[in-house]
Amino acid sequence: MNEPADARGPLGSPWSASVERGEDGALRVGGLDVRALADEHGTPAYVLDELDLRARARVLRLVFQAAFAEIGTGVDVYYAGKAFLSVAVARWVADEGLLVDTSTGGELGVALFAGVPGERIGLHGNNKSDGEIARALDARVGRIVLDSLDEVDRVADAVARRATGPARVMVRLTTGVHAGGHEYIATSHEDQKFGLSIAPAPDGGDSPAMTALLAVLARPELELIGLHAHIGSQVLDPAGFAAVTAKVLAVRAELAARTGVLVPEVDLGGGFGIAYLPQDVALAPERIAKELASAAAEAAAGLGTPLPRFSIEPGRAVVGPAGLTLYRVGTVKPVQLSDGTVRTYVSVDGGMSDNIRPALYGAAYHAVLADRVGSPDLVQARVVGKHCESGDIVVHDCLLPADVRRGDLLAVAATGAYGRSMASNYNLVPRPPVVAVADGVSRVLIRRETEKDLLALDQG
Ligand SMILES: *Cc1c(COP(=O)(O)O)cnc(C)c1O
């Protein structure tokens, strides 16, 4: 499914908007030739298309605001920083009107350092440390999403000790709707670490979620601002989001009926699926915004409750398609398979340390020869890394020009999310830099690690 080898011009999905093949056959991104990028910054390198990222953030905000305005309520878009957070990226998304969702002290620290105001930051996490809770309270974050009954008291006690005034909290619900990949499934039983189940207790008593909500209301140190649900990641079917919306609004109505407290906000999480391969169809922001808004309006009308303000937390859909990884080709090895065919193993200078997703989830990616067009005849190729694992695969299957050779550049599409953020130093390979490109200018957001960085942690 590669583009015709001689195609010139924009590559289109799954690449970021500025990726094109120039007249001389080399890829360009952000107005820069990838050969120049590789010369200046080395390989492997993550390349982030700033204008593409900003446009995705802006479009998500605008289409959600339009769809929810139509049903008479508002919506905030939080960027889920775990997909990839750096100081520059936090500033870009804040510039585009997004808030920032964090799930650790590290993410919170980077967002605060970038100048994102505390009230525009949320804190998640199923196992927040005392230090993380204290830091979030000191920064007066806009919301802390409580993930267990235990945390209700831990946060309330921390508020009491610090006298910072009531903490704005949400409670994370597990609704039985889990989604990811291409399907969604609804299960009545929860067997996972996140959130509090909305299913009634086995004896017919209150659900864990209701128990926690009542516990929050009993603590004056906490201000219950809303309910939260996140169904999964890389979701390509909006039916799962519609189902979860109805369930969360039903819990909100039940809480109001029991206590008279109608919480003002509902967060529907992130997880909007993107295209990784040319044949993939991403979940269009307009489509998901409209489906979520109409599901919300319908559910609220059925329940007879006014609509809350909503928020969403996309990560991958903002940064994923904006990134690509540039690798340098090393060993090229044709391997005869038992069915008589040949697979060409193309080894690159990175691998599972800069992109764990193929090894972790069997995730599919798309690669092209980047520094030239190459021969018109193609070979069945597998792009592999340099690590000591046979599962160290970058792209399981792709067609590459038959003359692919040592020294070539390969580009892998849609690596902006969960690439650098999940990178490791496996085999003591220093992590690649993140280089932003825009309008013909490149800028290092995160520099390449060096052997000195590795040894700096080693106490001998
Ligand atoms: C991971 C996560 C997100 C973002 O998911 P994406 O697939 O990157 O959009 C949002 N909210 C929560 C609670 C998450 O855990």
XYZ file of C-alpha atoms and ligand atoms in Angstrom:
475
model
C 0.000 0.000 0.000
C 2.911 2.397 -0.565
C 2.216 5.395 -2.733
C 3.403 4.951 -6.323
C 7.154 5.195 -6.044
C 7.361 8.099 -8.475
C 4.607 10.175 -6.833
C 5.550 13.796 -6.138
C 3.708 16.200 -3.887
C 1.877 15.732 -0.600
C 1.806 12.189 0.749
C -1.482 12.582 2.625
C -2.685 10.286 5.413
C -1.146 8.856 7.559
C 1.548 11.567 7.216
C 1.352 15.048 8.707
C 0.061 17.804 6.452
C 3.431 19.164 5.345
C 5.003 15.845 4.305
C 5.610 15.807 0.563
C 7.954 14.220 -1.929
C 10.031 16.887 -3.623
C 10.938 17.092 -7.311
C 14.227 15.280 -6.652
C 12.409 12.407 -4.956
C 13.365 13.146 -1.322
C 10.727 13.677 1.384
C 10.207 17.114 2.821
C 8.509 17.939 6.106
C 7.814 21.422 7.437
C 9.469 22.741 4.279
C 12.735 20.916 5.028
C 14.466 18.143 3.133
C 14.791 15.054 5.323
C 18.409 14.616 4.170
C 19.247 18.015 5.650
C 17.337 17.160 8.828
C 19.253 13.900 9.170
C 22.579 15.673 8.542
C 21.855 18.348 11.113
C 20.188 16.307 13.845
C 21.376 12.757 13.199
C 19.252 9.628 13.119
C 17.088 8.228 14.467
C 15.110 11.392 15.097
C 11.510 12.122 15.907
C 10.299 14.977 13.702
C 7.276 16.916 14.880
C 5.288 19.040 12.415
C 4.350 22.020 14.583
C 1.684 23.505 12.320
C 0.040 20.126 11.843
C -0.062 19.522 15.610
C -1.451 22.990 16.272
C -4.089 22.572 13.561
C -5.249 19.257 15.014
C -5.525 20.778 18.489
C -7.418 23.796 17.142
C -9.769 21.748 14.972
C -10.638 19.435 17.857
C -11.476 22.436 20.033
C -13.497 24.199 17.343
C -15.545 21.221 16.177
C -16.330 20.137 19.730
C -17.271 23.664 20.747
C -19.557 23.935 17.708
C -21.225 20.566 18.275
C -21.817 21.157 21.983
C -22.956 24.771 21.446
C -25.620 23.310 19.204
C -27.038 21.286 22.107
C -26.738 24.264 24.432
C -23.651 23.542 26.502
C -19.902 24.043 26.570
C -16.901 21.766 26.241
C -13.227 21.949 27.203
C -10.515 20.056 25.393
C -7.666 18.766 27.544
C -4.545 17.558 25.758
C -3.577 14.201 27.291
C 0.081 14.906 27.934
C 1.062 11.289 28.320
C 0.963 10.923 24.508
C 3.950 13.276 24.349
C 4.675 16.253 26.546
C 7.486 18.759 26.344
C 7.609 22.410 27.308
C 7.079 23.555 23.712
C 4.198 21.154 23.097
C 2.465 22.247 26.309
C 2.768 25.865 25.109
C 1.506 25.055 21.602
C -1.620 23.299 22.828
C -2.240 26.008 25.427
C -1.895 28.610 22.636
C -4.536 26.729 20.695
C -6.955 26.971 23.598
C -6.509 23.506 25.072
C -6.076 22.608 28.724
C -3.554 19.952 29.769
C -4.260 16.581 31.318
C -1.413 15.050 33.319
C -1.113 11.740 35.113
C 2.141 11.989 37.059
C 4.253 14.514 38.888
C 6.612 14.594 35.907
C 3.871 15.544 33.462
C 2.465 18.048 35.934
C 5.916 19.561 36.447
C 6.513 20.008 32.709
C 3.074 21.591 32.175
C 3.645 24.007 35.073
C 7.187 24.811 33.921
C 5.763 25.595 30.473
C 3.587 28.208 32.120
C 0.244 26.449 31.826
C -1.823 27.900 34.696
C -2.693 25.390 37.404
C -6.405 25.893 36.911
C -5.985 24.728 33.293
C -4.362 21.440 34.312
C -5.971 18.184 35.410
C -4.297 15.380 37.376
C -5.094 11.716 36.837
C -3.485 8.523 38.046
C -4.564 5.315 39.733
C -1.738 5.520 42.258
C -0.951 9.141 42.958
C 1.810 9.637 45.490
C 1.440 11.964 48.468
C 3.964 14.211 46.773
C 1.953 14.328 43.557
C -1.234 15.165 45.439
C 0.517 17.899 47.429
C 2.027 19.385 44.306
C -1.318 19.407 42.509
C -2.942 21.145 45.479
C -0.162 23.724 45.721
C -0.513 24.416 41.995
C -4.278 24.715 42.521
C -4.953 22.437 39.571
C -8.372 22.710 37.989
C -9.237 19.169 38.915
C -7.909 16.021 40.475
C -9.555 12.889 39.121
C -10.061 10.487 42.019
C -9.505 6.879 41.096
C -10.273 4.943 44.296
C -12.193 5.212 47.543
C -8.899 5.391 49.381
C -7.965 8.494 47.396
C -11.069 10.381 48.525
C -9.698 10.531 52.048
C -6.078 10.898 51.005
C -6.819 14.015 48.959
C -9.266 15.416 51.543
C -6.726 14.870 54.340
C -4.011 16.542 52.281
C -6.304 19.531 51.706
C -6.991 19.733 55.441
C -3.243 19.697 56.201
C -2.331 22.274 53.602
C -5.281 24.639 54.052
C -5.342 25.347 50.308
C -9.127 25.578 50.210
C -11.404 22.874 48.807
C -9.902 20.787 46.000
C -11.910 20.481 42.800
C -12.295 16.767 42.137
C -13.888 14.399 39.677
C -14.526 10.708 40.230
C -13.425 8.308 37.512
C -16.092 5.767 36.669
C -15.647 2.436 34.993
C -18.757 1.941 32.964
C -18.210 -1.518 31.543
C -17.600 -0.002 28.108
C -14.095 -0.685 26.920
C -12.928 0.108 23.471
C -9.767 0.025 21.470
C -8.642 -1.239 18.145
C -11.583 -1.606 15.855
C -14.334 -2.791 18.148
C -15.877 -1.978 21.446
C -17.201 -4.425 23.941
C -19.477 -3.897 26.893
C -18.896 -6.109 29.893
C -20.777 -6.035 33.168
C -17.785 -6.928 35.294
C -14.708 -4.867 35.796
C -11.325 -6.466 36.066
C -8.886 -3.601 35.681
C -7.071 -1.099 37.827
C -8.690 2.168 36.720
C -11.670 3.921 38.204
C -14.659 2.811 40.229
C -17.293 0.517 38.800
C -20.833 1.755 38.331
C -22.175 -1.815 38.583
C -24.164 -2.412 41.806
C -22.416 -4.415 44.526
C -23.144 -8.189 44.457
C -25.576 -7.778 47.374
C -27.479 -5.115 45.426
C -25.940 -2.297 47.469
C -24.312 0.872 46.168
C -21.799 0.562 43.367
C -18.177 1.386 44.205
C -18.651 4.572 42.146
C -21.712 5.684 44.115
C -19.962 4.859 47.394
C -17.028 7.062 46.399
C -19.278 9.903 45.217
C -21.138 9.903 48.534
C -17.796 9.845 50.360
C -16.626 12.902 48.379
C -19.815 14.789 49.240
C -19.234 13.997 52.909
C -15.838 15.752 52.884
C -16.008 19.563 52.969
C -12.385 19.698 51.774
C -13.531 18.407 48.382
C -15.663 20.109 45.762
C -17.231 17.473 43.521
C -17.149 19.115 40.096
C -17.836 16.125 37.924
C -17.716 12.578 36.694
C -15.087 11.121 34.425
C -14.896 8.122 32.107
C -12.255 7.051 29.598
C -13.033 3.980 27.529
C -9.730 3.167 25.890
C -7.372 4.186 23.158
C -7.187 4.140 19.357
C -10.980 3.826 19.202
C -12.286 3.934 15.639
C -15.995 3.347 16.292
C -17.861 6.231 17.989
C -20.572 3.875 19.284
C -18.461 3.209 22.385
C -18.309 6.930 23.220
C -22.073 7.298 22.790
C -22.671 4.321 25.090
C -20.400 5.678 27.805
C -21.987 9.142 27.619
C -25.408 7.711 28.412
C -24.031 5.663 31.307
C -22.186 8.566 32.914
C -25.191 10.873 32.628
C -27.351 8.191 34.240
C -25.004 8.020 37.241
C -25.115 11.825 37.451
C -28.931 11.769 37.488
C -28.964 9.017 40.117
C -26.602 10.990 42.350
C -28.820 14.067 41.943
C -31.942 12.079 42.824
C -30.291 10.750 45.976
C -28.456 13.810 47.211
C -29.805 16.828 45.337
C -26.304 17.425 43.927
C -26.275 17.677 40.149
C -22.568 17.783 39.282
C -21.719 20.507 36.761
C -19.184 18.658 34.573
C -18.677 15.374 32.750
C -15.419 14.300 31.112
C -15.669 11.680 28.388
C -11.958 10.896 28.130
C -9.856 10.516 25.012
C -8.934 7.633 22.786
C -9.923 8.951 19.358
C -8.340 6.679 16.774
C -5.914 7.902 14.110
C -4.616 6.508 10.824
C -1.338 4.612 10.991
C -1.500 3.074 7.512
C -2.514 4.615 4.191
C -5.683 2.506 4.119
C -6.734 3.432 7.689
C -9.623 5.814 8.170
C -9.147 8.017 11.247
C -12.107 8.885 13.424
C -12.955 12.368 12.116
C -13.230 14.988 14.907
C -16.471 16.371 13.404
C -18.044 12.933 13.446
C -17.141 12.089 16.998
C -18.109 15.584 18.244
C -21.527 15.327 16.625
C -22.150 11.780 17.832
C -21.094 12.611 21.371
C -23.190 15.771 21.469
C -26.289 14.039 20.164
C -25.802 11.073 22.525
C -25.453 13.544 25.410
C -28.536 15.552 24.436
C -30.617 12.427 24.008
C -29.496 10.865 27.297
C -30.007 14.072 29.294
C -33.476 14.587 27.805
C -34.400 10.989 28.638
C -33.214 11.471 32.214
C -34.888 14.851 32.578
C -31.659 16.507 33.763
C -30.074 19.653 32.336
C -26.851 19.084 30.423
C -23.519 19.427 32.234
C -20.482 21.148 30.756
C -18.350 18.512 29.019
C -14.662 17.923 28.540
C -12.625 15.485 26.480
C -8.972 14.384 26.695
C -7.464 13.474 23.334
C -3.735 12.754 23.229
C -2.957 10.570 20.242
C -5.323 12.469 17.920
C -3.425 15.705 18.588
C 0.203 14.599 18.401
C 0.234 11.164 16.726
C -0.168 12.132 13.075
C 2.052 15.205 13.555
C 5.148 13.067 14.139
C 7.345 10.888 11.991
C 10.562 9.051 12.770
C 13.588 9.269 10.511
C 15.927 6.283 10.574
C 19.116 5.428 8.718
C 19.209 2.012 7.046
C 22.016 -0.331 8.042
C 22.029 -4.041 7.295
C 19.716 -5.269 4.534
C 19.231 -9.030 4.644
C 17.022 -11.118 2.344
C 15.642 -14.096 4.264
C 14.227 -17.111 2.463
C 10.914 -18.149 4.056
C 9.653 -21.733 4.237
C 6.966 -20.997 1.637
C 9.693 -20.130 -0.840
C 9.174 -16.371 -0.722
C 11.783 -13.887 0.404
C 11.382 -11.312 3.111
C 13.870 -8.461 3.095
C 14.870 -7.511 6.621
C 15.807 -3.856 6.660
C 17.615 -2.933 9.888
C 17.504 0.648 11.072
C 19.503 2.511 13.716
C 16.714 2.547 16.349
C 13.872 0.157 17.071
C 11.893 -0.932 20.107
C 13.664 1.608 22.316
C 12.168 4.514 20.338
C 8.892 2.823 19.379
C 7.739 0.014 21.654
C 4.210 -0.152 20.214
C 4.804 -2.822 17.544
C 6.435 -5.100 20.132
C 3.933 -4.237 22.870
C 0.654 -4.309 20.967
C 1.535 -5.623 17.525
C 0.819 -2.075 16.303
C 1.096 -1.546 12.540
C 3.105 1.311 11.013
C 3.897 2.564 7.537
C 7.420 3.237 6.234
C 8.743 4.735 3.028
C 12.161 5.280 1.543
C 12.748 8.921 2.374
C 15.926 10.213 0.726
C 15.107 9.101 -2.828
C 12.391 7.347 -4.795
C 14.267 4.086 -5.350
C 13.690 1.438 -7.967
C 10.135 0.872 -9.254
C 10.255 -2.826 -8.390
C 9.326 -3.469 -4.767
C 10.211 -6.112 -2.214
C 8.244 -7.434 0.719
C 10.113 -5.892 3.628
C 10.173 -5.949 7.398
C 11.773 -2.977 9.120
C 13.590 -4.059 12.274
C 15.664 -2.306 14.905
C 19.127 -2.843 16.324
C 18.118 -4.388 19.658
C 18.845 -7.879 20.919
C 15.285 -9.198 20.557
C 13.758 -10.851 17.533
C 10.536 -9.020 18.406
C 12.329 -5.713 17.839
C 10.174 -4.802 14.857
C 9.426 -1.284 13.613
C 7.167 -2.190 10.678
C 5.975 -5.788 10.339
C 5.155 -5.665 6.656
C 5.689 -3.069 4.008
C 6.729 -2.789 0.404
C 10.017 -1.011 -0.178
C 11.999 -0.358 -3.348
C 14.092 -3.414 -4.197
C 17.284 -1.363 -4.169
C 16.867 -0.204 -0.552
C 20.407 -0.151 0.837
C 22.703 0.820 3.675
C 22.816 4.593 4.110
C 19.266 5.223 2.898
C 16.833 7.154 5.051
C 13.520 5.591 6.025
C 10.594 7.559 7.408
C 7.907 5.954 9.566
C 4.576 7.773 9.751
C 2.405 8.748 12.718
C 4.935 8.194 15.490
C 4.180 11.420 17.370
C 2.156 9.772 20.144
C 3.486 7.139 22.534
C 6.848 7.041 20.725
C 9.230 9.308 22.620
C 6.923 9.180 25.643
C 7.315 5.388 25.922
C 10.953 5.270 24.811
C 13.556 3.378 26.820
C 17.298 2.978 26.992
C 17.153 -0.716 26.205
C 20.591 -1.977 25.187
C 21.812 1.379 26.529
C 20.771 3.038 23.309
C 20.474 6.799 23.910
C 16.995 8.124 23.125
C 16.574 10.137 19.908
C 15.885 13.869 19.842
C 12.521 15.450 19.139
C 12.943 18.022 16.404
C 10.147 20.453 15.599
C 9.809 21.700 12.037
C 7.734 24.587 10.687
C 8.064 26.902 7.692
C 11.500 25.668 6.718
C 13.012 25.956 10.198
C 13.934 23.114 12.553
C 14.326 23.394 16.305
C 15.343 20.765 18.860
C 12.621 20.359 21.513
C 14.346 17.496 23.313
C 17.981 16.871 22.530
C 19.440 13.493 21.746
C 20.706 11.573 24.755
C 24.380 10.801 24.840
C 26.497 8.121 26.389
C 27.435 10.775 28.940
C 23.762 11.098 29.920
C 23.624 7.355 30.464
C 26.790 7.380 32.575
C 25.586 10.418 34.523
C 23.074 8.178 36.301
C 25.560 5.355 36.858
C 27.224 5.680 40.260
C 29.953 3.176 39.450
C -4.503 7.733 27.812
C -5.588 8.584 28.291
C -6.095 9.600 27.490
C -5.617 9.856 26.091
O -5.778 8.769 25.248
P -5.458 8.933 23.682
O -5.686 7.588 23.129
O -4.038 9.354 23.561
O -6.396 9.967 23.152
C -7.089 10.393 28.019
N -7.563 10.210 29.261
C -7.088 9.236 30.063
C -7.635 9.082 31.428
C -6.093 8.391 29.611
O -5.633 7.422 30.407
